[in-house]
């Protein structure tokens, strides 16, 4: 099984915190990560012809299947943890335009609310194999 790739904003504190949460809950070891700012992240975006003006933080790439953005990507990741997290699937029944409006509002304000780093997160040696850059 090819691993799913989460492309994220590597300088965003909220995004980095979210990636840490994914790592902790990814019991099936199904995800690897690439920052939007890194070479691998940029390459993945170009290969899929993703308009980064429309994407403001997360892209979930399911190799051989598709890629997902914004609220759809977030919901798919959260649901994949199973258990109580499966309940987040209920949000998929909301129109994507409404979900993405909420997502965009948070994404637009994430630096103001949560702060920003000067450089991308450097993974610990134990986590290095989970990051593509």
mmCIF file of N, CA and C in Angstrom:
data_model
loop_
_atom_site.group_PDB
_atom_site.id
_atom_site.type_symbol
_atom_site.label_atom_id
_atom_site.label_comp_id
_atom_site.label_asym_id
_atom_site.label_seq_id
_atom_site.Cartn_x
_atom_site.Cartn_y
_atom_site.Cartn_z
ATOM 1 N N UNK A 1 0.840 -1.192 0.000
ATOM 2 C CA UNK A 1 0.000 0.000 0.000
ATOM 3 C C UNK A 1 0.879 1.247 0.000
ATOM 4 N N UNK A 2 0.607 2.125 -0.948
ATOM 5 C CA UNK A 2 1.310 3.402 -0.957
ATOM 6 C C UNK A 2 0.731 4.279 0.146
ATOM 7 N N UNK A 3 1.594 5.037 0.763
ATOM 8 C CA UNK A 3 1.140 5.926 1.828
ATOM 9 C C UNK A 3 0.479 7.164 1.237
ATOM 10 N N UNK A 4 -0.469 7.694 1.979
ATOM 11 C CA UNK A 4 -1.114 8.940 1.613
ATOM 12 C C UNK A 4 -0.187 10.065 2.048
ATOM 13 N N UNK A 5 -0.214 11.142 1.274
ATOM 14 C CA UNK A 5 0.686 12.267 1.536
ATOM 15 C C UNK A 5 -0.141 13.475 1.959
ATOM 16 N N UNK A 6 0.248 14.074 3.064
ATOM 17 C CA UNK A 6 -0.370 15.320 3.488
ATOM 18 C C UNK A 6 0.622 16.437 3.205
ATOM 19 N N UNK A 7 0.216 17.354 2.338
ATOM 20 C CA UNK A 7 1.025 18.534 2.029
ATOM 21 C C UNK A 7 0.446 19.664 2.877
ATOM 22 N N UNK A 8 1.309 20.302 3.661
ATOM 23 C CA UNK A 8 0.839 21.291 4.631
ATOM 24 C C UNK A 8 1.746 22.512 4.632
ATOM 25 N N UNK A 9 1.258 23.576 5.246
ATOM 26 C CA UNK A 9 2.018 24.821 5.385
ATOM 27 C C UNK A 9 3.015 24.635 6.523
ATOM 28 N N UNK A 10 4.261 24.475 6.180
ATOM 29 C CA UNK A 10 5.299 24.154 7.148
ATOM 30 C C UNK A 10 5.684 25.263 8.098
ATOM 31 N N UNK A 11 5.262 26.488 7.844
ATOM 32 C CA UNK A 11 5.604 27.586 8.751
ATOM 33 C C UNK A 11 4.434 27.994 9.649
ATOM 34 N N UNK A 12 3.294 27.372 9.459
ATOM 35 C CA UNK A 12 2.088 27.700 10.220
ATOM 36 C C UNK A 12 2.057 26.903 11.522
ATOM 37 N N UNK A 13 1.927 27.586 12.643
ATOM 38 C CA UNK A 13 1.872 26.909 13.941
ATOM 39 C C UNK A 13 0.661 25.988 14.063
ATOM 40 N N UNK A 14 -0.496 26.437 13.583
ATOM 41 C CA UNK A 14 -1.697 25.596 13.616
ATOM 42 C C UNK A 14 -1.488 24.334 12.776
ATOM 43 N N UNK A 15 -0.914 24.495 11.598
ATOM 44 C CA UNK A 15 -0.682 23.364 10.703
ATOM 45 C C UNK A 15 0.306 22.374 11.311
ATOM 46 N N UNK A 16 1.385 22.884 11.888
ATOM 47 C CA UNK A 16 2.377 22.014 12.527
ATOM 48 C C UNK A 16 1.765 21.259 13.705
ATOM 49 N N UNK A 17 0.953 21.925 14.472
ATOM 50 C CA UNK A 17 0.271 21.279 15.591
ATOM 51 C C UNK A 17 -0.671 20.189 15.074
ATOM 52 N N UNK A 18 -1.352 20.472 13.990
ATOM 53 C CA UNK A 18 -2.259 19.489 13.390
ATOM 54 C C UNK A 18 -1.492 18.270 12.886
ATOM 55 N N UNK A 19 -0.338 18.484 12.288
ATOM 56 C CA UNK A 19 0.485 17.369 11.795
ATOM 57 C C UNK A 19 0.953 16.516 12.973
ATOM 58 N N UNK A 20 1.319 17.150 14.070
ATOM 59 C CA UNK A 20 1.705 16.405 15.269
ATOM 60 C C UNK A 20 0.547 15.531 15.748
ATOM 61 N N UNK A 21 -0.661 16.075 15.703
ATOM 62 C CA UNK A 21 -1.845 15.298 16.101
ATOM 63 C C UNK A 21 -2.079 14.122 15.154
ATOM 64 N N UNK A 22 -1.892 14.335 13.869
ATOM 65 C CA UNK A 22 -2.053 13.250 12.891
ATOM 66 C C UNK A 22 -1.042 12.143 13.184
ATOM 67 N N UNK A 23 0.196 12.513 13.416
ATOM 68 C CA UNK A 23 1.243 11.524 13.702
ATOM 69 C C UNK A 23 0.867 10.690 14.927
ATOM 70 N N UNK A 24 0.372 11.339 15.967
ATOM 71 C CA UNK A 24 -0.008 10.630 17.191
ATOM 72 C C UNK A 24 -1.171 9.665 16.973
ATOM 73 N N UNK A 25 -2.091 10.003 16.072
ATOM 74 C CA UNK A 25 -3.294 9.198 15.878
ATOM 75 C C UNK A 25 -3.199 8.226 14.698
ATOM 76 N N UNK A 26 -2.145 8.329 13.933
ATOM 77 C CA UNK A 26 -1.972 7.496 12.731
ATOM 78 C C UNK A 26 -1.433 6.116 13.116
ATOM 79 N N UNK A 27 -2.289 5.328 13.754
ATOM 80 C CA UNK A 27 -1.884 4.016 14.267
ATOM 81 C C UNK A 27 -1.546 3.031 13.143
ATOM 82 N N UNK A 28 -2.109 3.236 11.953
ATOM 83 C CA UNK A 28 -1.845 2.343 10.821
ATOM 84 C C UNK A 28 -0.681 2.809 9.958
ATOM 85 N N UNK A 29 -0.023 3.880 10.399
ATOM 86 C CA UNK A 29 1.140 4.409 9.681
ATOM 87 C C UNK A 29 0.851 4.604 8.186
ATOM 88 N N UNK A 30 -0.244 5.285 7.911
ATOM 89 C CA UNK A 30 -0.677 5.461 6.526
ATOM 90 C C UNK A 30 -0.312 6.812 5.907
ATOM 91 N N UNK A 31 0.265 7.713 6.711
ATOM 92 C CA UNK A 31 0.563 9.051 6.199
ATOM 93 C C UNK A 31 2.050 9.386 6.225
ATOM 94 N N UNK A 32 2.467 10.145 5.217
ATOM 95 C CA UNK A 32 3.753 10.823 5.209
ATOM 96 C C UNK A 32 3.454 12.288 4.913
ATOM 97 N N UNK A 33 4.451 13.148 5.109
ATOM 98 C CA UNK A 33 4.194 14.582 5.077
ATOM 99 C C UNK A 33 5.212 15.329 4.223
ATOM 100 N N UNK A 34 4.729 16.405 3.604
ATOM 101 C CA UNK A 34 5.594 17.296 2.841
ATOM 102 C C UNK A 34 5.081 18.717 3.036
ATOM 103 N N UNK A 35 5.986 19.637 3.281
ATOM 104 C CA UNK A 35 5.547 21.024 3.432
ATOM 105 C C UNK A 35 5.353 21.651 2.046
ATOM 106 N N UNK A 36 4.440 22.582 1.995
ATOM 107 C CA UNK A 36 4.187 23.318 0.746
ATOM 108 C C UNK A 36 5.451 24.063 0.315
ATOM 109 N N UNK A 37 6.251 24.470 1.300
ATOM 110 C CA UNK A 37 7.453 25.239 1.007
ATOM 111 C C UNK A 37 8.617 24.363 0.532
ATOM 112 N N UNK A 38 8.559 23.075 0.772
ATOM 113 C CA UNK A 38 9.662 22.176 0.433
ATOM 114 C C UNK A 38 9.645 21.746 -1.023
ATOM 115 N N UNK A 39 10.757 21.208 -1.479
ATOM 116 C CA UNK A 39 10.880 20.767 -2.877
ATOM 117 C C UNK A 39 9.871 19.677 -3.223
ATOM 118 N N UNK A 40 9.694 18.696 -2.338
ATOM 119 C CA UNK A 40 8.760 17.605 -2.621
ATOM 120 C C UNK A 40 7.335 18.122 -2.681
ATOM 121 N N UNK A 41 6.965 18.968 -1.735
ATOM 122 C CA UNK A 41 5.627 19.544 -1.744
ATOM 123 C C UNK A 41 5.354 20.323 -3.015
ATOM 124 N N UNK A 42 6.308 21.139 -3.415
ATOM 125 C CA UNK A 42 6.159 21.921 -4.656
ATOM 126 C C UNK A 42 6.011 20.999 -5.857
ATOM 127 N N UNK A 43 6.827 19.948 -5.894
ATOM 128 C CA UNK A 43 6.786 18.992 -7.014
ATOM 129 C C UNK A 43 5.425 18.288 -7.078
ATOM 130 N N UNK A 44 4.907 17.849 -5.939
ATOM 131 C CA UNK A 44 3.613 17.177 -5.898
ATOM 132 C C UNK A 44 2.492 18.087 -6.389
ATOM 133 N N UNK A 45 2.563 19.343 -6.017
ATOM 134 C CA UNK A 45 1.552 20.323 -6.432
ATOM 135 C C UNK A 45 1.625 20.559 -7.936
ATOM 136 N N UNK A 46 2.831 20.698 -8.458
ATOM 137 C CA UNK A 46 3.010 20.926 -9.899
ATOM 138 C C UNK A 46 2.553 19.709 -10.698
ATOM 139 N N UNK A 47 2.944 18.503 -10.255
ATOM 140 C CA UNK A 47 2.562 17.271 -10.960
ATOM 141 C C UNK A 47 1.046 17.129 -11.088
ATOM 142 N N UNK A 48 0.321 17.603 -10.112
ATOM 143 C CA UNK A 48 -1.131 17.473 -10.112
ATOM 144 C C UNK A 48 -1.829 18.737 -10.608
ATOM 145 N N UNK A 49 -1.041 19.711 -11.028
ATOM 146 C CA UNK A 49 -1.577 20.956 -11.564
ATOM 147 C C UNK A 49 -2.578 21.604 -10.598
ATOM 148 N N UNK A 50 -2.188 21.645 -9.320
ATOM 149 C CA UNK A 50 -3.041 22.235 -8.293
ATOM 150 C C UNK A 50 -2.769 23.728 -8.228
ATOM 151 N N UNK A 51 -3.819 24.514 -8.321
ATOM 152 C CA UNK A 51 -3.711 25.969 -8.243
ATOM 153 C C UNK A 51 -3.531 26.359 -6.776
ATOM 154 N N UNK A 52 -2.337 26.730 -6.403
ATOM 155 C CA UNK A 52 -2.054 27.054 -5.003
ATOM 156 C C UNK A 52 -2.707 28.358 -4.547
ATOM 157 N N UNK A 53 -3.215 29.159 -5.480
ATOM 158 C CA UNK A 53 -3.967 30.348 -5.066
ATOM 159 C C UNK A 53 -5.283 29.939 -4.404
ATOM 160 N N UNK A 54 -5.798 28.769 -4.773
ATOM 161 C CA UNK A 54 -7.060 28.299 -4.220
ATOM 162 C C UNK A 54 -6.866 27.418 -2.989
ATOM 163 N N UNK A 55 -5.661 26.959 -2.778
ATOM 164 C CA UNK A 55 -5.358 26.074 -1.666
ATOM 165 C C UNK A 55 -4.638 26.900 -0.604
ATOM 166 N N UNK A 56 -5.179 26.924 0.578
ATOM 167 C CA UNK A 56 -4.541 27.718 1.621
ATOM 168 C C UNK A 56 -4.203 26.869 2.823
ATOM 169 N N UNK A 57 -3.526 25.758 2.608
ATOM 170 C CA UNK A 57 -2.887 25.054 3.683
ATOM 171 C C UNK A 57 -2.808 23.544 3.583
ATOM 172 N N UNK A 58 -3.842 22.786 3.306
ATOM 173 C CA UNK A 58 -3.708 21.326 3.336
ATOM 174 C C UNK A 58 -4.165 20.671 2.030
ATOM 175 N N UNK A 59 -3.384 19.694 1.604
ATOM 176 C CA UNK A 59 -3.728 18.873 0.445
ATOM 177 C C UNK A 59 -3.476 17.429 0.872
ATOM 178 N N UNK A 60 -4.462 16.576 0.661
ATOM 179 C CA UNK A 60 -4.305 15.151 0.937
ATOM 180 C C UNK A 60 -4.200 14.438 -0.400
ATOM 181 N N UNK A 61 -3.072 13.785 -0.631
ATOM 182 C CA UNK A 61 -2.856 13.061 -1.885
ATOM 183 C C UNK A 61 -2.961 11.576 -1.585
ATOM 184 N N UNK A 62 -3.915 10.931 -2.238
ATOM 185 C CA UNK A 62 -4.098 9.489 -2.121
ATOM 186 C C UNK A 62 -3.575 8.908 -3.435
ATOM 187 N N UNK A 63 -2.310 8.455 -3.464
ATOM 188 C CA UNK A 63 -1.680 8.017 -4.713
ATOM 189 C C UNK A 63 -2.532 7.009 -5.487
ATOM 190 N N UNK A 64 -2.636 7.258 -6.772
ATOM 191 C CA UNK A 64 -3.407 6.378 -7.633
ATOM 192 C C UNK A 64 -4.901 6.588 -7.548
ATOM 193 N N UNK A 65 -5.350 7.452 -6.645
ATOM 194 C CA UNK A 65 -6.784 7.676 -6.489
ATOM 195 C C UNK A 65 -7.129 9.114 -6.856
ATOM 196 N N UNK A 66 -6.742 10.042 -5.994
ATOM 197 C CA UNK A 66 -7.116 11.443 -6.194
ATOM 198 C C UNK A 66 -6.361 12.301 -5.193
ATOM 199 N N UNK A 67 -6.655 13.578 -5.234
ATOM 200 C CA UNK A 67 -6.195 14.460 -4.171
ATOM 201 C C UNK A 67 -7.405 15.238 -3.666
ATOM 202 N N UNK A 68 -7.313 15.646 -2.421
ATOM 203 C CA UNK A 68 -8.404 16.370 -1.775
ATOM 204 C C UNK A 68 -7.827 17.613 -1.135
ATOM 205 N N UNK A 69 -8.645 18.633 -1.029
ATOM 206 C CA UNK A 69 -8.185 19.894 -0.473
ATOM 207 C C UNK A 69 -9.150 20.377 0.607
ATOM 208 N N UNK A 70 -8.693 21.359 1.326
ATOM 209 C CA UNK A 70 -9.472 22.089 2.315
ATOM 210 C C UNK A 70 -10.239 21.172 3.260
ATOM 211 N N UNK A 71 -11.537 21.435 3.441
ATOM 212 C CA UNK A 71 -12.322 20.698 4.434
ATOM 213 C C UNK A 71 -12.440 19.220 4.091
ATOM 214 N N UNK A 72 -12.513 18.893 2.818
ATOM 215 C CA UNK A 72 -12.618 17.483 2.425
ATOM 216 C C UNK A 72 -11.366 16.722 2.848
ATOM 217 N N UNK A 73 -10.199 17.313 2.638
ATOM 218 C CA UNK A 73 -8.946 16.678 3.057
ATOM 219 C C UNK A 73 -8.929 16.494 4.567
ATOM 220 N N UNK A 74 -9.290 17.522 5.305
ATOM 221 C CA UNK A 74 -9.278 17.449 6.766
ATOM 222 C C UNK A 74 -10.224 16.362 7.272
ATOM 223 N N UNK A 75 -11.423 16.299 6.729
ATOM 224 C CA UNK A 75 -12.403 15.301 7.159
ATOM 225 C C UNK A 75 -11.904 13.888 6.846
ATOM 226 N N UNK A 76 -11.354 13.685 5.660
ATOM 227 C CA UNK A 76 -10.854 12.350 5.295
ATOM 228 C C UNK A 76 -9.731 11.898 6.232
ATOM 229 N N UNK A 77 -8.848 12.812 6.590
ATOM 230 C CA UNK A 77 -7.762 12.465 7.510
ATOM 231 C C UNK A 77 -8.327 12.114 8.884
ATOM 232 N N UNK A 78 -9.186 12.952 9.415
ATOM 233 C CA UNK A 78 -9.737 12.714 10.753
ATOM 234 C C UNK A 78 -10.521 11.400 10.786
ATOM 235 N N UNK A 79 -11.347 11.159 9.786
ATOM 236 C CA UNK A 79 -12.130 9.919 9.741
ATOM 237 C C UNK A 79 -11.243 8.681 9.715
ATOM 238 N N UNK A 80 -10.086 8.783 9.112
ATOM 239 C CA UNK A 80 -9.209 7.616 8.949
ATOM 240 C C UNK A 80 -8.677 7.082 10.279
ATOM 241 N N UNK A 81 -8.780 7.869 11.347
ATOM 242 C CA UNK A 81 -8.306 7.422 12.648
ATOM 243 C C UNK A 81 -9.240 6.397 13.271
ATOM 244 N N UNK A 82 -10.467 6.302 12.740
ATOM 245 C CA UNK A 82 -11.429 5.330 13.244
ATOM 246 C C UNK A 82 -11.997 5.726 14.593
ATOM 247 N N UNK A 83 -12.707 4.789 15.202
ATOM 248 C CA UNK A 83 -13.307 5.035 16.511
ATOM 249 C C UNK A 83 -14.208 6.250 16.497
ATOM 250 N N UNK A 84 -14.137 7.024 17.545
ATOM 251 C CA UNK A 84 -14.977 8.213 17.693
ATOM 252 C C UNK A 84 -14.741 9.228 16.573
ATOM 253 N N UNK A 85 -13.531 9.212 15.995
ATOM 254 C CA UNK A 85 -13.203 10.153 14.917
ATOM 255 C C UNK A 85 -14.039 9.893 13.659
ATOM 256 N N UNK A 86 -14.562 8.692 13.529
ATOM 257 C CA UNK A 86 -15.412 8.375 12.381
ATOM 258 C C UNK A 86 -16.648 9.260 12.333
ATOM 259 N N UNK A 87 -17.048 9.762 13.494
ATOM 260 C CA UNK A 87 -18.222 10.630 13.555
ATOM 261 C C UNK A 87 -18.046 11.921 12.756
ATOM 262 N N UNK A 88 -16.799 12.311 12.526
ATOM 263 C CA UNK A 88 -16.551 13.527 11.739
ATOM 264 C C UNK A 88 -17.058 13.376 10.305
ATOM 265 N N UNK A 89 -17.305 12.154 9.877
ATOM 266 C CA UNK A 89 -17.843 11.914 8.545
ATOM 267 C C UNK A 89 -19.181 12.577 8.316
ATOM 268 N N UNK A 90 -19.907 12.881 9.395
ATOM 269 C CA UNK A 90 -21.192 13.548 9.262
ATOM 270 C C UNK A 90 -21.035 14.899 8.549
ATOM 271 N N UNK A 91 -19.878 15.534 8.712
ATOM 272 C CA UNK A 91 -19.647 16.829 8.068
ATOM 273 C C UNK A 91 -19.578 16.736 6.548
ATOM 274 N N UNK A 92 -19.328 15.545 6.031
ATOM 275 C CA UNK A 92 -19.307 15.371 4.576
ATOM 276 C C UNK A 92 -20.674 15.604 3.958
ATOM 277 N N UNK A 93 -21.726 15.524 4.766
ATOM 278 C CA UNK A 93 -23.082 15.744 4.264
ATOM 279 C C UNK A 93 -23.421 17.224 4.128
ATOM 280 N N UNK A 94 -22.613 18.074 4.737
ATOM 281 C CA UNK A 94 -22.792 19.514 4.540
ATOM 282 C C UNK A 94 -22.263 19.876 3.161
ATOM 283 N N UNK A 95 -22.866 20.844 2.516
ATOM 284 C CA UNK A 95 -22.335 21.257 1.213
ATOM 285 C C UNK A 95 -20.873 21.703 1.330
ATOM 286 N N UNK A 96 -20.078 21.269 0.375
ATOM 287 C CA UNK A 96 -18.653 21.592 0.390
ATOM 288 C C UNK A 96 -18.416 23.100 0.436
ATOM 289 N N UNK A 97 -19.269 23.861 -0.221
ATOM 290 C CA UNK A 97 -19.090 25.312 -0.227
ATOM 291 C C UNK A 97 -19.195 25.889 1.186
ATOM 292 N N UNK A 98 -20.066 25.349 2.007
ATOM 293 C CA UNK A 98 -20.204 25.823 3.389
ATOM 294 C C UNK A 98 -19.001 25.373 4.208
ATOM 295 N N UNK A 99 -18.621 24.093 4.082
ATOM 296 C CA UNK A 99 -17.457 23.574 4.812
ATOM 297 C C UNK A 99 -16.209 24.365 4.457
ATOM 298 N N UNK A 100 -16.023 24.607 3.162
ATOM 299 C CA UNK A 100 -14.821 25.313 2.723
ATOM 300 C C UNK A 100 -14.832 26.783 3.113
ATOM 301 N N UNK A 101 -16.007 27.380 3.246
ATOM 302 C CA UNK A 101 -16.076 28.775 3.707
ATOM 303 C C UNK A 101 -15.548 28.868 5.140
ATOM 304 N N UNK A 102 -15.926 27.926 5.988
ATOM 305 C CA UNK A 102 -15.425 27.893 7.359
ATOM 306 C C UNK A 102 -13.925 27.625 7.345
ATOM 307 N N UNK A 103 -13.512 26.645 6.542
ATOM 308 C CA UNK A 103 -12.093 26.307 6.428
ATOM 309 C C UNK A 103 -11.287 27.536 5.982
ATOM 310 N N UNK A 104 -11.780 28.221 4.946
ATOM 311 C CA UNK A 104 -11.075 29.393 4.410
ATOM 312 C C UNK A 104 -10.957 30.507 5.441
ATOM 313 N N UNK A 105 -11.991 30.688 6.256
ATOM 314 C CA UNK A 105 -11.957 31.721 7.286
ATOM 315 C C UNK A 105 -10.842 31.425 8.291
ATOM 316 N N UNK A 106 -10.774 30.173 8.724
ATOM 317 C CA UNK A 106 -9.724 29.775 9.660
ATOM 318 C C UNK A 106 -8.356 29.895 8.995
ATOM 319 N N UNK A 107 -8.239 29.407 7.765
ATOM 320 C CA UNK A 107 -6.957 29.454 7.050
ATOM 321 C C UNK A 107 -6.484 30.890 6.854
ATOM 322 N N UNK A 108 -7.414 31.770 6.551
ATOM 323 C CA UNK A 108 -7.065 33.178 6.321
ATOM 324 C C UNK A 108 -6.517 33.839 7.581
ATOM 325 N N UNK A 109 -6.983 33.395 8.724
ATOM 326 C CA UNK A 109 -6.607 34.019 9.995
ATOM 327 C C UNK A 109 -5.598 33.210 10.811
ATOM 328 N N UNK A 110 -5.120 32.097 10.275
ATOM 329 C CA UNK A 110 -4.299 31.185 11.073
ATOM 330 C C UNK A 110 -3.004 31.819 11.567
ATOM 331 N N UNK A 111 -2.349 32.644 10.787
ATOM 332 C CA UNK A 111 -1.107 33.266 11.245
ATOM 333 C C UNK A 111 -1.388 34.264 12.363
ATOM 334 N N UNK A 112 -2.471 35.015 12.221
ATOM 335 C CA UNK A 112 -2.839 36.018 13.222
ATOM 336 C C UNK A 112 -3.213 35.337 14.544
ATOM 337 N N UNK A 113 -3.970 34.248 14.474
ATOM 338 C CA UNK A 113 -4.454 33.579 15.677
ATOM 339 C C UNK A 113 -3.419 32.651 16.316
ATOM 340 N N UNK A 114 -2.653 31.955 15.488
ATOM 341 C CA UNK A 114 -1.761 30.905 15.998
ATOM 342 C C UNK A 114 -0.275 31.198 15.806
ATOM 343 N N UNK A 115 0.033 32.178 14.996
ATOM 344 C CA UNK A 115 1.425 32.530 14.769
ATOM 345 C C UNK A 115 2.045 31.772 13.606
ATOM 346 N N UNK A 116 3.297 32.142 13.344
ATOM 347 C CA UNK A 116 4.010 31.625 12.176
ATOM 348 C C UNK A 116 5.474 31.458 12.556
ATOM 349 N N UNK A 117 6.096 30.417 12.029
ATOM 350 C CA UNK A 117 7.519 30.174 12.254
ATOM 351 C C UNK A 117 8.324 30.825 11.126
ATOM 352 N N UNK A 118 9.587 31.037 11.355
ATOM 353 C CA UNK A 118 10.454 31.577 10.308
ATOM 354 C C UNK A 118 10.897 30.502 9.328
ATOM 355 N N UNK A 119 10.851 29.253 9.765
ATOM 356 C CA UNK A 119 11.282 28.135 8.917
ATOM 357 C C UNK A 119 10.384 26.937 9.200
ATOM 358 N N UNK A 120 10.404 25.972 8.300
ATOM 359 C CA UNK A 120 9.607 24.762 8.463
ATOM 360 C C UNK A 120 10.091 23.942 9.644
ATOM 361 N N UNK A 121 9.184 23.174 10.195
ATOM 362 C CA UNK A 121 9.483 22.288 11.317
ATOM 363 C C UNK A 121 10.559 21.281 10.904
ATOM 364 N N UNK A 122 11.469 21.003 11.812
ATOM 365 C CA UNK A 122 12.494 19.984 11.584
ATOM 366 C C UNK A 122 12.085 18.766 12.408
ATOM 367 N N UNK A 123 11.783 17.654 11.740
ATOM 368 C CA UNK A 123 11.323 16.477 12.487
ATOM 369 C C UNK A 123 12.435 15.870 13.335
ATOM 370 N N UNK A 124 12.021 15.239 14.419
ATOM 371 C CA UNK A 124 12.972 14.533 15.274
ATOM 372 C C UNK A 124 13.519 13.337 14.495
ATOM 373 N N UNK A 125 14.647 12.794 14.908
ATOM 374 C CA UNK A 125 15.201 11.618 14.205
ATOM 375 C C UNK A 125 14.207 10.456 14.117
ATOM 376 N N UNK A 126 13.376 10.271 15.158
ATOM 377 C CA UNK A 126 12.389 9.192 15.147
ATOM 378 C C UNK A 126 11.307 9.390 14.082
ATOM 379 N N UNK A 127 11.039 10.641 13.751
ATOM 380 C CA UNK A 127 9.969 10.941 12.794
ATOM 381 C C UNK A 127 10.474 11.271 11.400
ATOM 382 N N UNK A 128 11.770 11.306 11.228
ATOM 383 C CA UNK A 128 12.357 11.747 9.951
ATOM 384 C C UNK A 128 11.813 10.967 8.745
ATOM 385 N N UNK A 129 11.567 9.667 8.895
ATOM 386 C CA UNK A 129 11.085 8.865 7.764
ATOM 387 C C UNK A 129 9.636 9.164 7.393
ATOM 388 N N UNK A 130 8.930 9.948 8.216
ATOM 389 C CA UNK A 130 7.557 10.335 7.897
ATOM 390 C C UNK A 130 7.502 11.603 7.038
ATOM 391 N N UNK A 131 8.639 12.271 6.895
ATOM 392 C CA UNK A 131 8.667 13.527 6.150
ATOM 393 C C UNK A 131 9.451 13.344 4.847
ATOM 394 N N UNK A 132 8.887 13.839 3.773
ATOM 395 C CA UNK A 132 9.484 13.632 2.454
ATOM 396 C C UNK A 132 10.583 14.630 2.120
ATOM 397 N N UNK A 133 10.695 15.693 2.865
ATOM 398 C CA UNK A 133 11.762 16.681 2.638
ATOM 399 C C UNK A 133 12.730 16.654 3.788
#
